[in-house]
């Protein structure tokens, strides 16, 4: 056992005594490769996330003492009030506090960072002395009663979003924290009742939480059984449709009711989420931003034509022709948000010998029995080849290779299959073509998931793959059955290149293709496009209180305020400035006054800090 | 002769640095009436510049009241600003010169604008100023020299400095008499405060410096600054007098006139001292360097830490502040002695002893009359040091309206420059790989500019029949876009050419969309200017390396004899 592991084991042992749930959670974390431990000049370990170091590279201990001294002068802890330190880093500043006889509570928003801290330093005394929380936001009612110190070096741009709960603390006046405050959203994620996008909904929820947002999953899969029961009542198509609509209406009303109660900033629906047009309209009227992630092929699933215009934001996995269609039906905000992997779910796992035997094979395929797969895989029967998943034809020659009688496979099992297989076959589905669709314009989630498991795959080539992976270095593609057979044989014979490519593919996914990446993109897009929707609830907003009297007294501002209103925004300094910046043409007199106001506001805030 | 409004909404030091420009406006016959718009908090310094006819002040505290805090009110803020700028614009200035290094100046200039007023914001120096505010580190000019150029003035050394009234002079005289200061005393001023913590040399260093200096019985120390600075006079004894928080700006200026030398952080009062003709030792830490913000004088020294992290990008986030430990009081004491006694040799030895941790710069006028700084002790030549000089030449030659600036002889300029530089630096420019890389990039930029020019020229010829040549025009527009991307990439990969690229895109932003032909013509001018500047920089590099080689073989006296 290495020294680091000894340190980690000891740290986890103490954490386990104090907070077994947290210890369990941290123990299983897979840390992305951009989290590294470097050495300061004093020899002390320092956590580095990407290019950002969380402590001084000269002397982190000295820096920690200075931090405590500085904070003590600015915001001394009040008698009877607990002290909450936001940002754990490697814990140097917490140690400095303990040496002063102060036992703070600590909140670290980033689980990965906390894991690295436990790997790098013996923190047993810190863990036993302090109440440490990791991940989810600290409850409002607790932070309101506390003095909050923020250890800023440990809080990057995105992670600053976690700080919304500190809004009322003495250290941070509402004005000063407003920049960070706007980044943190209340989001409700609505899952489908069942289907391929259900695990994506779970992954999105987890990713949004990790990014510091307050998230509630509206898990429609809880209604799967009653839903099936209702649909099984009849075989009459017309009656089925009526029941389906009524069921969807009921679930939609439940979602609207919960939104009215919880007032989220945004509702994110995954493909097939059971929400009606009427419900979407009511959410819009209530000022809730709605977003939809259509993770399906637009050419085969056509329901987007009805629903897409009802959403404020529409995400797709395809571009080009789909965008033309969306534009044509009046969708204003759309963008491509490719699929991804959840590294906490899809990761390398250690398998027992029994599991290796059961799940393992030279070649395997995991997925549904679409037409092209049924055609193509008959050419692989001379390999040690297993097929997992449902919808395979029992009468086909392939059936002998279909495992578990063609039953659905859980995500946990899928991970084991990917890990146990030497060469995972990935073939994008087609209900029309007999082989590879060379014009496919999206990448399926399996591509990212296999790579995230550190497993090797052969995937059918489509140009869009080159946007996500470096072919031949991070992933291997085939364009025909012959090439698939040839490459499968080669990589079965050559273990080292297979492992090297799998490792490079996993690194790429962890770096660029996780749900964290996708959700960060989505949130940034929503904040950029609809600042009004997210500002309106927050303190620090400089709003126009009485538009009528303002425009009566200063008629020159009317066209500008009308423009703001036409965007559906509430008029305040931020939305007015955003409107001015969004258009071209010469600057008008009121434009200059509002822009000047914004500049003065920033300048004066800077002086105050 | 016209009335001119100069907008300077930055801090006190910036207002004082605008002094030479304001004076020249009035005395070079460019303005009958000179008004300024300044932050009310710093407006009192204008009283030291009697050539300012009118001072308009904007109260940042009042604006802050409308924009921030519990009673913030956007409607009232709008009404207040509108009222203020309407009153300002009612003065009907003939010309507005904005020298505020942030956007408040640009918007203020727009709002104070009157119909028919001459506007110069879109080209030449004002445009350069606007572009360089986005990348200060590329500015090769001292701020005061830049202000002169923005106002369309030539550098002048005919500046009388700040003017102190007799009342203040008498006050200063009687103050010094009261504190037993005589004509024979050497008065050293200490200004220990600064607007930001990271700019402050540690107080302990000032105390150690004071103790070192007070070994000389002729020296007396005056502590100046605001009452927020800590009073160290009791630590230094009775030969140290504190006037912290006890003087007006005018009294401070009068008192500074009696000091032999002022030791100060880089902050407002050093500029007042410079305006009063005092020798100054300025300590630059954090993100401050002497090259743009040192006091505008050729008297004194600028001291900077010799650290790879200086100038610092984010001093407010630095927990180390190693710059504060780098500058030893011995160094400053040596410089004070140099200023007081002219005891050069001994002091230079002291400086060499600390050469690893500190670099001392001395101001001088470069061959085109701009303030620049040389190291006092020889140090390795850096590419940046030479490039700064080249860029000053290029901007001076290409931003000035042709009529107002005589074209300089490049060879003579480079010769004088090489001679001045070789005295102070070791190594040669030609030995650095940077020069070769720069030459390649410049060659590429020139070629790209020519390509852009040719595309624009074709666009102009097709523009009359745009519908017929639609496809061709689209292809040419795409070609221009490709050229622009390549130009931007060159700026990113070769930092010394960044100023040229930034200015190119800033100029491009001002192209007016008055039809295809006009737009293409404007764009063509931008490409031509970029090509001209690139070739000029190439030529300068080439000339410089030739000069350098020549000077290594030919005695310096020969250069002097031939007028280089």
PDB file of N, CA, C and O in Angstrom, chain A residues 196-197 200 270 293-296 316-317 336-341 442-446 448-449 468 512-515 518:
ATOM      1  N   UNK A 196     -34.652   5.306 -22.972  1.00  0.00           N
ATOM      2  CA  UNK A 196     -33.217   5.570 -22.979  1.00  0.00           C
ATOM      3  C   UNK A 196     -32.827   6.900 -22.353  1.00  0.00           C
ATOM      4  O   UNK A 196     -31.693   7.063 -21.910  1.00  0.00           O
ATOM      5  N   UNK A 197     -33.764   7.854 -22.354  1.00  0.00           N
ATOM      6  CA  UNK A 197     -33.375   9.153 -21.795  1.00  0.00           C
ATOM      7  C   UNK A 197     -33.569   9.220 -20.279  1.00  0.00           C
ATOM      8  O   UNK A 197     -33.229  10.230 -19.667  1.00  0.00           O
ATOM      9  N   UNK A 200     -30.265   9.407 -18.620  1.00  0.00           N
ATOM     10  CA  UNK A 200     -29.680  10.716 -18.943  1.00  0.00           C
ATOM     11  C   UNK A 200     -30.234  11.767 -17.980  1.00  0.00           C
ATOM     12  O   UNK A 200     -29.525  12.650 -17.525  1.00  0.00           O
ATOM     13  N   UNK A 270     -36.304  16.061 -20.221  1.00  0.00           N
ATOM     14  CA  UNK A 270     -35.571  15.160 -21.110  1.00  0.00           C
ATOM     15  C   UNK A 270     -36.541  14.565 -22.129  1.00  0.00           C
ATOM     16  O   UNK A 270     -37.764  14.553 -21.888  1.00  0.00           O
ATOM     17  N   UNK A 293     -34.234  18.735 -23.795  1.00  0.00           N
ATOM     18  CA  UNK A 293     -33.079  18.104 -24.454  1.00  0.00           C
ATOM     19  C   UNK A 293     -33.606  16.923 -25.249  1.00  0.00           C
ATOM     20  O   UNK A 293     -33.969  15.894 -24.696  1.00  0.00           O
ATOM     21  N   UNK A 294     -33.646  17.123 -26.565  1.00  0.00           N
ATOM     22  CA  UNK A 294     -34.171  16.115 -27.479  1.00  0.00           C
ATOM     23  C   UNK A 294     -33.013  15.193 -27.871  1.00  0.00           C
ATOM     24  O   UNK A 294     -32.285  15.461 -28.826  1.00  0.00           O
ATOM     25  N   UNK A 295     -32.866  14.079 -27.130  1.00  0.00           N
ATOM     26  CA  UNK A 295     -31.689  13.217 -27.346  1.00  0.00           C
ATOM     27  C   UNK A 295     -32.028  12.081 -28.323  1.00  0.00           C
ATOM     28  O   UNK A 295     -31.649  10.940 -28.115  1.00  0.00           O
ATOM     29  N   UNK A 296     -32.791  12.404 -29.361  1.00  0.00           N
ATOM     30  CA  UNK A 296     -33.205  11.383 -30.315  1.00  0.00           C
ATOM     31  C   UNK A 296     -32.968  11.873 -31.748  1.00  0.00           C
ATOM     32  O   UNK A 296     -32.693  13.048 -31.967  1.00  0.00           O
ATOM     33  N   UNK A 316     -30.543  19.882 -29.004  1.00  0.00           N
ATOM     34  CA  UNK A 316     -30.642  18.738 -29.907  1.00  0.00           C
ATOM     35  C   UNK A 316     -29.302  18.022 -29.941  1.00  0.00           C
ATOM     36  O   UNK A 316     -28.299  18.545 -29.453  1.00  0.00           O
ATOM     37  N   UNK A 317     -29.287  16.841 -30.561  1.00  0.00           N
ATOM     38  CA  UNK A 317     -27.991  16.183 -30.771  1.00  0.00           C
ATOM     39  C   UNK A 317     -27.599  16.242 -32.246  1.00  0.00           C
ATOM     40  O   UNK A 317     -26.602  15.682 -32.640  1.00  0.00           O
ATOM     41  N   UNK A 336     -27.103  22.714 -30.477  1.00  0.00           N
ATOM     42  CA  UNK A 336     -26.725  21.302 -30.395  1.00  0.00           C
ATOM     43  C   UNK A 336     -26.014  21.060 -29.059  1.00  0.00           C
ATOM     44  O   UNK A 336     -25.103  21.792 -28.698  1.00  0.00           O
ATOM     45  N   UNK A 337     -26.481  20.074 -28.331  1.00  0.00           N
ATOM     46  CA  UNK A 337     -25.858  19.678 -27.064  1.00  0.00           C
ATOM     47  C   UNK A 337     -25.615  18.167 -27.187  1.00  0.00           C
ATOM     48  O   UNK A 337     -26.525  17.370 -26.956  1.00  0.00           O
ATOM     49  N   UNK A 338     -24.431  17.798 -27.605  1.00  0.00           N
ATOM     50  CA  UNK A 338     -24.188  16.373 -27.873  1.00  0.00           C
ATOM     51  C   UNK A 338     -24.350  15.539 -26.611  1.00  0.00           C
ATOM     52  O   UNK A 338     -24.272  16.062 -25.496  1.00  0.00           O
ATOM     53  N   UNK A 339     -24.531  14.254 -26.816  1.00  0.00           N
ATOM     54  CA  UNK A 339     -24.655  13.362 -25.659  1.00  0.00           C
ATOM     55  C   UNK A 339     -23.306  13.266 -24.946  1.00  0.00           C
ATOM     56  O   UNK A 339     -22.309  13.812 -25.404  1.00  0.00           O
ATOM     57  N   UNK A 340     -23.300  12.545 -23.829  1.00  0.00           N
ATOM     58  CA  UNK A 340     -22.089  12.545 -23.015  1.00  0.00           C
ATOM     59  C   UNK A 340     -22.080  11.299 -22.143  1.00  0.00           C
ATOM     60  O   UNK A 340     -22.913  10.403 -22.321  1.00  0.00           O
ATOM     61  N   UNK A 341     -21.149  11.270 -21.203  1.00  0.00           N
ATOM     62  CA  UNK A 341     -21.089  10.143 -20.259  1.00  0.00           C
ATOM     63  C   UNK A 341     -21.090  10.681 -18.836  1.00  0.00           C
ATOM     64  O   UNK A 341     -20.740  11.838 -18.610  1.00  0.00           O
ATOM     65  N   UNK A 442     -25.131  12.295 -35.733  1.00  0.00           N
ATOM     66  CA  UNK A 442     -25.001  12.436 -34.276  1.00  0.00           C
ATOM     67  C   UNK A 442     -24.247  11.230 -33.744  1.00  0.00           C
ATOM     68  O   UNK A 442     -24.041  10.247 -34.468  1.00  0.00           O
ATOM     69  N   UNK A 443     -23.816  11.329 -32.501  1.00  0.00           N
ATOM     70  CA  UNK A 443     -23.067  10.238 -31.880  1.00  0.00           C
ATOM     71  C   UNK A 443     -23.899   9.711 -30.725  1.00  0.00           C
ATOM     72  O   UNK A 443     -24.421  10.498 -29.921  1.00  0.00           O
ATOM     73  N   UNK A 444     -24.035   8.385 -30.649  1.00  0.00           N
ATOM     74  CA  UNK A 444     -24.900   7.838 -29.601  1.00  0.00           C
ATOM     75  C   UNK A 444     -24.216   7.879 -28.229  1.00  0.00           C
ATOM     76  O   UNK A 444     -22.990   8.008 -28.144  1.00  0.00           O
ATOM     77  N   UNK A 445     -25.005   7.775 -27.151  1.00  0.00           N
ATOM     78  CA  UNK A 445     -24.390   7.872 -25.820  1.00  0.00           C
ATOM     79  C   UNK A 445     -23.410   6.735 -25.552  1.00  0.00           C
ATOM     80  O   UNK A 445     -22.460   6.898 -24.804  1.00  0.00           O
ATOM     81  N   UNK A 446     -23.648   5.595 -26.190  1.00  0.00           N
ATOM     82  CA  UNK A 446     -22.796   4.420 -25.948  1.00  0.00           C
ATOM     83  C   UNK A 446     -21.333   4.737 -26.274  1.00  0.00           C
ATOM     84  O   UNK A 446     -20.422   4.265 -25.610  1.00  0.00           O
ATOM     85  N   UNK A 448     -19.690   7.480 -25.836  1.00  0.00           N
ATOM     86  CA  UNK A 448     -19.051   8.167 -24.707  1.00  0.00           C
ATOM     87  C   UNK A 448     -18.973   7.244 -23.487  1.00  0.00           C
ATOM     88  O   UNK A 448     -18.012   7.282 -22.727  1.00  0.00           O
ATOM     89  N   UNK A 449     -20.011   6.435 -23.323  1.00  0.00           N
ATOM     90  CA  UNK A 449     -20.074   5.593 -22.128  1.00  0.00           C
ATOM     91  C   UNK A 449     -19.002   4.505 -22.142  1.00  0.00           C
ATOM     92  O   UNK A 449     -18.349   4.250 -21.130  1.00  0.00           O
ATOM     93  N   UNK A 468     -15.462  14.819 -31.712  1.00  0.00           N
ATOM     94  CA  UNK A 468     -15.404  14.433 -30.302  1.00  0.00           C
ATOM     95  C   UNK A 468     -14.159  13.630 -29.934  1.00  0.00           C
ATOM     96  O   UNK A 468     -13.730  13.653 -28.795  1.00  0.00           O
ATOM     97  N   UNK A 512     -13.823  16.376 -21.786  1.00  0.00           N
ATOM     98  CA  UNK A 512     -14.719  17.193 -22.612  1.00  0.00           C
ATOM     99  C   UNK A 512     -16.150  16.695 -22.757  1.00  0.00           C
ATOM    100  O   UNK A 512     -17.020  17.461 -23.148  1.00  0.00           O
ATOM    101  N   UNK A 513     -16.374  15.409 -22.482  1.00  0.00           N
ATOM    102  CA  UNK A 513     -17.691  14.875 -22.832  1.00  0.00           C
ATOM    103  C   UNK A 513     -18.432  14.270 -21.645  1.00  0.00           C
ATOM    104  O   UNK A 513     -18.937  13.147 -21.716  1.00  0.00           O
ATOM    105  N   UNK A 514     -18.470  15.013 -20.553  1.00  0.00           N
ATOM    106  CA  UNK A 514     -19.247  14.538 -19.403  1.00  0.00           C
ATOM    107  C   UNK A 514     -20.544  15.338 -19.340  1.00  0.00           C
ATOM    108  O   UNK A 514     -20.658  16.400 -19.976  1.00  0.00           O
ATOM    109  N   UNK A 515     -21.477  14.847 -18.569  1.00  0.00           N
ATOM    110  CA  UNK A 515     -22.717  15.617 -18.396  1.00  0.00           C
ATOM    111  C   UNK A 515     -22.453  16.932 -17.677  1.00  0.00           C
ATOM    112  O   UNK A 515     -23.188  17.895 -17.841  1.00  0.00           O
ATOM    113  N   UNK A 518     -21.793  19.308 -20.379  1.00  0.00           N
ATOM    114  CA  UNK A 518     -23.004  19.658 -21.124  1.00  0.00           C
ATOM    115  C   UNK A 518     -23.913  20.576 -20.309  1.00  0.00           C
ATOM    116  O   UNK A 518     -24.469  21.538 -20.828  1.00  0.00           O
TER     117      UNK A 518
END
